[in-house]
Short mmCIF file of C-alpha atoms in Angstrom, two decimals:
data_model
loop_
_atom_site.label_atom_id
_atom_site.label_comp_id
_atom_site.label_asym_id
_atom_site.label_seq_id
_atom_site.Cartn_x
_atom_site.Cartn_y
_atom_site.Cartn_z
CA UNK R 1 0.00 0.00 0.00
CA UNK R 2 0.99 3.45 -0.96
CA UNK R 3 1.52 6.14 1.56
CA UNK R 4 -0.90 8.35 -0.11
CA UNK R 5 -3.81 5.31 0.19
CA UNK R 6 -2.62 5.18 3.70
CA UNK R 7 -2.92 8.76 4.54
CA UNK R 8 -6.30 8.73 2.72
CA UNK R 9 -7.43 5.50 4.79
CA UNK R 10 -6.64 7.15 7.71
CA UNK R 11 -8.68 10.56 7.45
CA UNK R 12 -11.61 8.31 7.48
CA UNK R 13 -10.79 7.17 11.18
CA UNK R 14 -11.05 11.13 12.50
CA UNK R 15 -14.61 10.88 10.92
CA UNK R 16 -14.97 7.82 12.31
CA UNK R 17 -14.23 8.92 15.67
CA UNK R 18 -16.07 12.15 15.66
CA UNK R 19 -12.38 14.03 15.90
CA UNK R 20 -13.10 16.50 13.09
CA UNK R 21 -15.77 19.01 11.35
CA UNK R 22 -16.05 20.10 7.90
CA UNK R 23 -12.77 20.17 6.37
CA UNK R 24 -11.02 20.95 9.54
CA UNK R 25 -8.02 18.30 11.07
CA UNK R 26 -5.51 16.33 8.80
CA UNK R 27 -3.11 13.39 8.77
CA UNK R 28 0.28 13.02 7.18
CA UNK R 29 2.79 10.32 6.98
CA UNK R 30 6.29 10.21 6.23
CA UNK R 31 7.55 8.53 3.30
CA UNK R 32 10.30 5.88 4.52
CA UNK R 33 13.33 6.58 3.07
CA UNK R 34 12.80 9.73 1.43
CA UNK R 35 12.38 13.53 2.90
CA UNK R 36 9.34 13.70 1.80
CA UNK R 37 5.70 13.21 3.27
CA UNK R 38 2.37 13.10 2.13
CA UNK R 39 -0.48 15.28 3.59
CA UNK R 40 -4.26 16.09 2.77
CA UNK R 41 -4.96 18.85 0.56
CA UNK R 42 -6.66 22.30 2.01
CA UNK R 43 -10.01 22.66 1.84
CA UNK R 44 -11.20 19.58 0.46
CA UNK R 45 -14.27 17.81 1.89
CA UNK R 46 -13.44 14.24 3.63
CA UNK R 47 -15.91 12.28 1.57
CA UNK R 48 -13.13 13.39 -1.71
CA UNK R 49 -10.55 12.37 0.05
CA UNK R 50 -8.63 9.87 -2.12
CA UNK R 51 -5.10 8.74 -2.74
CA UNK R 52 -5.13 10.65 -5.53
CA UNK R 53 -5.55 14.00 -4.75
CA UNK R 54 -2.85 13.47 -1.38
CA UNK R 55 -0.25 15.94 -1.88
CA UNK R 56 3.02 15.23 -1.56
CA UNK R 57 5.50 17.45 0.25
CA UNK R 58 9.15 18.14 1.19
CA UNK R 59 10.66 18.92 4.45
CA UNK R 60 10.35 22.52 3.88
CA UNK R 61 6.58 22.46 3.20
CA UNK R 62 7.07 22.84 -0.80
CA UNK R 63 4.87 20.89 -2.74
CA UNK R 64 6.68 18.52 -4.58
CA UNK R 65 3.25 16.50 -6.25
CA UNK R 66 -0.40 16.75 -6.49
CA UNK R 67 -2.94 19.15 -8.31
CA UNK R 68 -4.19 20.61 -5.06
CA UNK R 69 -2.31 23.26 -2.74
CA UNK R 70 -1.49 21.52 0.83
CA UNK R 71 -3.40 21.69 4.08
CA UNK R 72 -2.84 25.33 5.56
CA UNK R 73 -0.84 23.19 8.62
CA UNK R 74 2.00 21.86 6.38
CA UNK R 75 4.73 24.25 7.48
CA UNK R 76 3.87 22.69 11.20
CA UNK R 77 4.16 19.33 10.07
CA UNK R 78 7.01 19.95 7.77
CA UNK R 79 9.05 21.53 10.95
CA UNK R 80 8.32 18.52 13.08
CA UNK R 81 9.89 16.25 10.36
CA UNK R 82 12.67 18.26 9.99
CA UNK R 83 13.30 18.13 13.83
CA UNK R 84 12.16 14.64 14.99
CA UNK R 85 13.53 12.22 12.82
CA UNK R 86 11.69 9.15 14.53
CA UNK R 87 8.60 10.60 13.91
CA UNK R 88 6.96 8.72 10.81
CA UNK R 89 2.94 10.75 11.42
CA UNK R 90 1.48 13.74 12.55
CA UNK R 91 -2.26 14.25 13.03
CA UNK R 92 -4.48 17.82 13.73
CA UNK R 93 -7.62 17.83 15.31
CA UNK R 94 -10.34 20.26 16.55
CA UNK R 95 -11.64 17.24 18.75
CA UNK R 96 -14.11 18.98 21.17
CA UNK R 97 -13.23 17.94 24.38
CA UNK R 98 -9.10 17.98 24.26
CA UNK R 99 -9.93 21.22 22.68
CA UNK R 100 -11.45 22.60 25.42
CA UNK R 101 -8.45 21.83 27.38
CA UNK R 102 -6.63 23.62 25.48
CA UNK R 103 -8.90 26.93 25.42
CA UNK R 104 -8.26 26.81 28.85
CA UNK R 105 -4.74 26.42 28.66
CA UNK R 106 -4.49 23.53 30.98
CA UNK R 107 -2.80 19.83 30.47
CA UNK R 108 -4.85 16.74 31.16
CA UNK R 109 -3.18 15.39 34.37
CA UNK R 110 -2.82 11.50 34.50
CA UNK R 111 -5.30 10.11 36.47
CA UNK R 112 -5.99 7.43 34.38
CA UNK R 113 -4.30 4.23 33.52
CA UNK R 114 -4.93 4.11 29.74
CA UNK R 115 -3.16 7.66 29.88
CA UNK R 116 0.06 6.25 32.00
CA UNK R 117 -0.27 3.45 29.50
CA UNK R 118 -0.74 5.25 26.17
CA UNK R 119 0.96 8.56 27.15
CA UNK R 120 3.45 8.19 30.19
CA UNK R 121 1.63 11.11 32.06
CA UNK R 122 -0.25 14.22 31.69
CA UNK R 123 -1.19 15.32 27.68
CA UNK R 124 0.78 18.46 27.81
CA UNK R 125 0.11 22.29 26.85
CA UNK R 126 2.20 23.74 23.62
CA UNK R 127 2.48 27.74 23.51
CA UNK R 128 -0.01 29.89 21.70
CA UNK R 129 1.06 30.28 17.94
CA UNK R 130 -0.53 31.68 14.97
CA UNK R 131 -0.78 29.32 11.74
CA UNK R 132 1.02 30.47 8.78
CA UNK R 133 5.02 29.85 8.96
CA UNK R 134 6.24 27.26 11.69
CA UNK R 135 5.48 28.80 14.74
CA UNK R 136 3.26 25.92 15.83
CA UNK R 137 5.22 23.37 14.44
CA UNK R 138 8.48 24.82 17.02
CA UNK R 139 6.03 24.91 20.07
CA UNK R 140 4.87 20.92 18.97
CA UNK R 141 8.69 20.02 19.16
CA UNK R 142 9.51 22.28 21.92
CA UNK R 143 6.89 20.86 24.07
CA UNK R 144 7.10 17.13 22.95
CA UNK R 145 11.31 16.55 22.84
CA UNK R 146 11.83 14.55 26.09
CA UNK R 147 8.38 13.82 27.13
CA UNK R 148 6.62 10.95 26.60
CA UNK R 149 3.14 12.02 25.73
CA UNK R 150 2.83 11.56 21.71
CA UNK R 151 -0.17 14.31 21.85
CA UNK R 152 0.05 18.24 22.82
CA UNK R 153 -2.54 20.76 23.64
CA UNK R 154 -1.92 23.43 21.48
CA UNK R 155 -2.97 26.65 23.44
CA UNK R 156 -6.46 28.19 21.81
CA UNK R 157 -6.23 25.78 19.11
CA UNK R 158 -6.29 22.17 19.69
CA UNK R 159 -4.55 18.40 19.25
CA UNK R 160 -1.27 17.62 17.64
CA UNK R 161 -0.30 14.42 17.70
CA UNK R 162 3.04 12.41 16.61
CA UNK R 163 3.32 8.43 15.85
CA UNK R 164 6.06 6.27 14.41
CA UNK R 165 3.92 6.59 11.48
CA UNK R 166 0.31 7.56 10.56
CA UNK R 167 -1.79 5.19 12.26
CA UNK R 168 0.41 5.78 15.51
CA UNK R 169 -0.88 9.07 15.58
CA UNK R 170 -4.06 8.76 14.41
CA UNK R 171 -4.27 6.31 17.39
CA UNK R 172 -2.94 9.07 19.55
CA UNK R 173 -5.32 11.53 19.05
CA UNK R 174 -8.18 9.25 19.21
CA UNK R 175 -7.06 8.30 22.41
CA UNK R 176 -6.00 11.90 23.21
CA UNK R 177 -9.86 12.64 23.11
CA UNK R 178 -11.50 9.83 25.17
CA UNK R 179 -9.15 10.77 27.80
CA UNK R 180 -9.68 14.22 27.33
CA UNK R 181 -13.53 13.88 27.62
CA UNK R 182 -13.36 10.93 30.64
CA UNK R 183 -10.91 13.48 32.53
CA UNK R 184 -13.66 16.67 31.97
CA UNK R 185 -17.00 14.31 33.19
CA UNK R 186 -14.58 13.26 36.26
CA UNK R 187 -13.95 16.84 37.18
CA UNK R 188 -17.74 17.93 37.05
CA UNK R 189 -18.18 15.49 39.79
CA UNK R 190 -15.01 16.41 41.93
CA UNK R 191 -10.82 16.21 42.01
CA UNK R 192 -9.75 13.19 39.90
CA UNK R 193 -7.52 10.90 42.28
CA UNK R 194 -3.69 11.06 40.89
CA UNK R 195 -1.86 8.15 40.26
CA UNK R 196 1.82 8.10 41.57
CA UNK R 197 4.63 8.57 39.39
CA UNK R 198 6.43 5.15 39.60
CA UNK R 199 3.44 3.42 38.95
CA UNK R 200 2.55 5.70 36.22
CA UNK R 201 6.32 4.53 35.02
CA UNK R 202 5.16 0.87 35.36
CA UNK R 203 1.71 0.93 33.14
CA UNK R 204 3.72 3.02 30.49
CA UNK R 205 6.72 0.33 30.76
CA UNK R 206 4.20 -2.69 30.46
CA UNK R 207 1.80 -1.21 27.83
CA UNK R 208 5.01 -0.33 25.35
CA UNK R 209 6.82 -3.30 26.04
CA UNK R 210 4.27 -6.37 26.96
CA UNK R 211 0.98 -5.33 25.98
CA UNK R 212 -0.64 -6.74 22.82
CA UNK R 213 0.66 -9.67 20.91
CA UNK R 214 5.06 -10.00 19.98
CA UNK R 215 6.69 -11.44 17.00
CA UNK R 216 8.01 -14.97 17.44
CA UNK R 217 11.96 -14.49 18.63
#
């Protein structure tokens, strides 16, 4: 499978999970090998999306193929490219409730074990930052290099999230959101209990590293 039918596949899984409206949110993925990545075009409606009209992009945010100019967050995803090599897929959403996190300017503390698991702590808060040039793509690496969480709260504005590769972070803001909403209900009904930091270190350790099924040695 091609990386743009990936990245196509995979905007279907924000609709699917209620992470996006109207054209808003995008994935991209990083083609292996090559310093390039493929990303949605702006503006286009999700039930258009197809391999064929991905865009294809360099690590300067220049389109390099496709009829259709690039989603308006390029330069952001471009910049965290350039500056985290590992990272294979990035993924914007609007989702509502991690959103309104970050309207308020507040992480989601850890009080959950599927966040220790999936996140290693809290879901922290990136600076405010205009789109346009890379301003939001600095504050995603700023805030993300050395921490485990492979989402931020991007102040006013909403979810960036990092993978591997595409589905990684696709799965990352998915999850980003059911925490984000769980989190919010708890709060309406008082202070959500903690959960100390070495056994937050112990659910992260276990879900990375023994969780889910392993290749045969």
């Amino acid at each position: 499978m091609t990386m743009r039918e990936i990245v196509a596949g995979l905007h279907a899984e924000l609709v699917r999970y209620n992470l996006v409206a109207w054209t808003a949110g995008n994935v991209s993925g990083r083609i292996p090998g090559e310093d390039l990545f493929v990303i949605k075009p702006s503006g286009v409606s999700y039930d258009e999306l197809t391999p064929a009209n991905m865009v294809v992009c360099d690590l300067d945010g220049n389109l390099v193929e496709g009829e259709h100019s690039p989603s308006s967050d390029t330069a952001a995803h471009a910049y965290v490219y350039r500056n985290m090599p590992d990272v294979g897929g990035v993924v914007h959403t609007h989702s509502t409730y991690a959103s309104a996190w970050a309207a308020r300017g507040e992480a989601i503390p850890c009080v959950l074990t599927a966040m220790a698991d999936e996140f290693g702590g809290e879901i922290p808060i990136g600076p405010f930052a205009l789109i346009g040039d890379d301003s939001i793509g600095q504050g995603i690496v700023e805030t993300l290099k050395g921490h485990r969480s492979k989402a931020v709260l991007m102040q006013n504005h909403g979810v960036f999230s990092i993978g591997k590769d595409a589905r990684a972070a696709v799965k990352a803001a998915v999850m980003c959101e059911d925490v984000a909403r769980t989190v919010h209900v708890a709060r309406q009904l008082g202070e959500p209990l903690p959960i100390p930091q070495d056994d937050i270190d112990r659910l992260y350790d276990r879900y990375q590293n023994v969780y889910g099924q392993r290749s045969p040695r």
